[in-house]
Amino acid sequence: MIERAASGCHKLINYKANKAGTPVVVEPRVGPLSAALALFSKRNVSMIKKIALAAALLGIILYSLNGMKPDSGAYLAQLHKSRSEKNQSFRQSTNSPLSAEQKARFDSLKYYPAELSLVIDAAISRNSRPDTVLIQMSDNQAEKYLKWGQAKFTIANKSQQLGIYLKATGTDSTLFIPFTDLTNGHETYGGGRYLDAPLPEPEATEIKLDFNQAYNPYCAYNNEYSCPVPPAENRLQVAIPAGEKSFHD
């Protein structure tokens, strides 16, 4: 069995039956993938997840008003607030991915300074009948997702695209965009990061990708979690110096 945890990552709690048929807990096994591939998924089931989503929604609203850029001061203030609240949740929440020992010495997560140029209006192409695909987990298992569509945009004068996913259960209200970029293994977590985005209106032709909201999966903090590995199509060949940095030095 696997206990569901925040951000869609699974806390590995493996069970086996003893001779009497009674389940007993055994220690989780570490998957054979390297740390650079240990990555994961999302789900709105915790305070931390809700904070991240609320911040993303507010940023999108600010950037969408009248088709104008928002007041950068208001955006930066909200971003700072959401990051402070996430730090508090990591210290205090029962859904925190940190162990008790990690909480005792935890100060704050590390981020790049906000970069407004990396809040991007990406053109979307939707799959009218989304295929069910398997995304590999960091413990060599796989999870079902719906391939919702693609986002196309430009960074550093280079065309980019990212696959957009939804959990196959249909229980998520946000789109899931796992990705890697050229900062991974240097300034950011080696396995990549995640973006979430609200489902756009049926007639919408663009989606807001706010890379300042890019966040680490739970496996970046604690190897007791197993999470989805970004698919090959979502490996960007540019650096994204925005969002959350590596947790471990």
GROMACS .gro file of N, CA, C and O in nm, residues 66-108:
model
  172
   66ASN      N    1  -0.759   4.350  -1.786
   66ASN     CA    2  -0.756   4.441  -1.900
   66ASN      C    3  -0.642   4.413  -1.997
   66ASN      O    4  -0.602   4.500  -2.074
   67GLY      N    5  -0.589   4.291  -1.993
   67GLY     CA    6  -0.479   4.256  -2.083
   67GLY      C    7  -0.352   4.333  -2.053
   67GLY      O    8  -0.263   4.342  -2.136
   68MET      N    9  -0.341   4.391  -1.932
   68MET     CA   10  -0.227   4.476  -1.899
   68MET      C   11  -0.136   4.403  -1.802
   68MET      O   12  -0.175   4.311  -1.733
   69LYS      N   13  -0.010   4.448  -1.795
   69LYS     CA   14   0.079   4.400  -1.691
   69LYS      C   15   0.028   4.453  -1.557
   69LYS      O   16  -0.023   4.563  -1.547
   70PRO      N   17   0.043   4.374  -1.450
   70PRO     CA   18  -0.007   4.418  -1.321
   70PRO      C   19   0.087   4.517  -1.255
   70PRO      O   20   0.198   4.539  -1.301
   71ASP      N   21   0.040   4.571  -1.147
   71ASP     CA   22   0.127   4.649  -1.062
   71ASP      C   23   0.232   4.553  -1.007
   71ASP      O   24   0.201   4.461  -0.932
   72SER      N   25   0.358   4.574  -1.046
   72SER     CA   26   0.462   4.479  -1.005
   72SER      C   27   0.475   4.475  -0.853
   72SER      O   28   0.506   4.370  -0.797
   73GLY      N   29   0.450   4.589  -0.787
   73GLY     CA   30   0.458   4.590  -0.642
   73GLY      C   31   0.358   4.497  -0.578
   73GLY      O   32   0.391   4.424  -0.484
   74ALA      N   33   0.234   4.497  -0.629
   74ALA     CA   34   0.131   4.408  -0.575
   74ALA      C   35   0.166   4.262  -0.602
   74ALA      O   36   0.148   4.175  -0.515
   75TYR      N   37   0.215   4.234  -0.721
   75TYR     CA   38   0.253   4.097  -0.755
   75TYR      C   39   0.365   4.048  -0.664
   75TYR      O   40   0.360   3.937  -0.609
   76LEU      N   41   0.469   4.131  -0.647
   76LEU     CA   42   0.583   4.092  -0.565
   76LEU      C   43   0.542   4.074  -0.419
   76LEU      O   44   0.592   3.983  -0.351
   77ALA      N   45   0.453   4.159  -0.371
   77ALA     CA   46   0.407   4.146  -0.233
   77ALA      C   47   0.332   4.016  -0.212
   77ALA      O   48   0.351   3.947  -0.110
   78GLN      N   49   0.247   3.979  -0.308
   78GLN     CA   50   0.172   3.855  -0.296
   78GLN      C   51   0.265   3.734  -0.306
   78GLN      O   52   0.249   3.634  -0.235
   79LEU      N   53   0.364   3.743  -0.393
   79LEU     CA   54   0.459   3.633  -0.407
   79LEU      C   55   0.537   3.613  -0.277
   79LEU      O   56   0.556   3.499  -0.231
   80HIS      N   57   0.582   3.722  -0.218
   80HIS     CA   58   0.653   3.715  -0.090
   80HIS      C   59   0.563   3.656   0.018
   80HIS      O   60   0.609   3.571   0.098
   81LYS      N   61   0.439   3.696   0.020
   81LYS     CA   62   0.345   3.645   0.121
   81LYS      C   63   0.325   3.494   0.106
   81LYS      O   64   0.328   3.419   0.204
   82SER      N   65   0.306   3.449  -0.017
   82SER     CA   66   0.281   3.306  -0.038
   82SER      C   67   0.404   3.223  -0.001
   82SER      O   68   0.392   3.114   0.055
   83ARG      N   69   0.523   3.277  -0.029
   83ARG     CA   70   0.644   3.204   0.007
   83ARG      C   71   0.662   3.198   0.158
   83ARG      O   72   0.704   3.095   0.213
   84SER      N   73   0.629   3.306   0.227
   84SER     CA   74   0.637   3.306   0.374
   84SER      C   75   0.539   3.206   0.434
   84SER      O   76   0.572   3.134   0.530
   85GLU      N   77   0.419   3.200   0.378
   85GLU     CA   78   0.320   3.105   0.428
   85GLU      C   79   0.362   2.961   0.402
   85GLU      O   80   0.339   2.872   0.484
   86LYS      N   81   0.428   2.937   0.288
   86LYS     CA   82   0.476   2.802   0.260
   86LYS      C   83   0.585   2.763   0.360
   86LYS      O   84   0.588   2.650   0.409
   87ASN      N   85   0.675   2.856   0.392
   87ASN     CA   86   0.777   2.829   0.493
   87ASN      C   87   0.713   2.790   0.626
   87ASN      O   88   0.757   2.695   0.692
   88GLN      N   89   0.611   2.864   0.664
   88GLN     CA   90   0.543   2.834   0.790
   88GLN      C   91   0.479   2.696   0.787
   88GLN      O   92   0.484   2.621   0.885
   89SER      N   93   0.418   2.662   0.674
   89SER     CA   94   0.356   2.531   0.661
   89SER      C   95   0.460   2.420   0.669
   89SER      O   96   0.436   2.316   0.730
   90PHE      N   97   0.575   2.441   0.610
   90PHE     CA   98   0.680   2.339   0.616
   90PHE      C   99   0.727   2.318   0.760
   90PHE      O  100   0.764   2.207   0.797
   91ARG      N  101   0.726   2.424   0.839
   91ARG     CA  102   0.769   2.413   0.978
   91ARG      C  103   0.663   2.346   1.065
   91ARG      O  104   0.696   2.270   1.157
   92GLN      N  105   0.535   2.373   1.038
   92GLN     CA  106   0.430   2.340   1.135
   92GLN      C  107   0.327   2.239   1.088
   92GLN      O  108   0.269   2.169   1.171
   93SER      N  109   0.304   2.230   0.959
   93SER     CA  110   0.194   2.146   0.911
   93SER      C  111   0.224   1.998   0.926
   93SER      O  112   0.337   1.953   0.907
   94THR      N  113   0.121   1.921   0.960
   94THR     CA  114   0.135   1.775   0.964
   94THR      C  115   0.153   1.718   0.824
   94THR      O  116   0.197   1.604   0.809
   95ASN      N  117   0.119   1.796   0.722
   95ASN     CA  118   0.138   1.752   0.584
   95ASN      C  119   0.274   1.792   0.527
   95ASN      O  120   0.301   1.769   0.409
   96SER      N  121   0.358   1.853   0.608
   96SER     CA  122   0.490   1.892   0.562
   96SER      C  123   0.569   1.768   0.520
   96SER      O  124   0.564   1.664   0.587
   97PRO      N  125   0.645   1.778   0.411
   97PRO     CA  126   0.729   1.665   0.371
   97PRO      C  127   0.853   1.649   0.456
   97PRO      O  128   0.925   1.549   0.445
   98LEU      N  129   0.881   1.746   0.543
   98LEU     CA  130   1.000   1.741   0.625
   98LEU      C  131   0.982   1.647   0.743
   98LEU      O  132   0.875   1.639   0.803
   99SER      N  133   1.089   1.577   0.776
   99SER     CA  134   1.087   1.493   0.896
   99SER      C  135   1.096   1.584   1.019
   99SER      O  136   1.125   1.703   1.009
  100ALA      N  137   1.072   1.525   1.136
  100ALA     CA  138   1.081   1.603   1.260
  100ALA      C  139   1.220   1.662   1.276
  100ALA      O  140   1.236   1.778   1.319
  101GLU      N  141   1.321   1.586   1.240
  101GLU     CA  142   1.458   1.635   1.251
  101GLU      C  143   1.482   1.751   1.155
  101GLU      O  144   1.546   1.851   1.192
  102GLN      N  145   1.429   1.740   1.034
  102GLN     CA  146   1.445   1.849   0.938
  102GLN      C  147   1.370   1.974   0.984
  102GLN      O  148   1.420   2.086   0.969
  103LYS      N  149   1.251   1.957   1.038
  103LYS     CA  150   1.173   2.072   1.086
  103LYS      C  151   1.249   2.148   1.194
  103LYS      O  152   1.243   2.272   1.200
  104ALA      N  153   1.319   2.076   1.279
  104ALA     CA  154   1.387   2.138   1.392
  104ALA      C  155   1.495   2.236   1.345
  104ALA      O  156   1.524   2.335   1.414
  105ARG      N  157   1.554   2.210   1.230
  105ARG     CA  158   1.660   2.299   1.182
  105ARG      C  159   1.620   2.379   1.057
  105ARG      O  160   1.703   2.451   1.002
  106PHE      N  161   1.494   2.367   1.018
  106PHE     CA  162   1.448   2.435   0.897
  106PHE      C  163   1.435   2.585   0.919
  106PHE      O  164   1.378   2.630   1.019
  107ASP      N  165   1.488   2.663   0.826
  107ASP     CA  166   1.473   2.808   0.829
  107ASP      C  167   1.376   2.853   0.720
  107ASP      O  168   1.267   2.902   0.748
  108SER      N  169   1.415   2.835   0.595
  108SER     CA  170   1.327   2.876   0.485
  108SER      C  171   1.372   2.808   0.356
  108SER      O  172   1.487   2.764   0.344
   0.00000   0.00000   0.00000
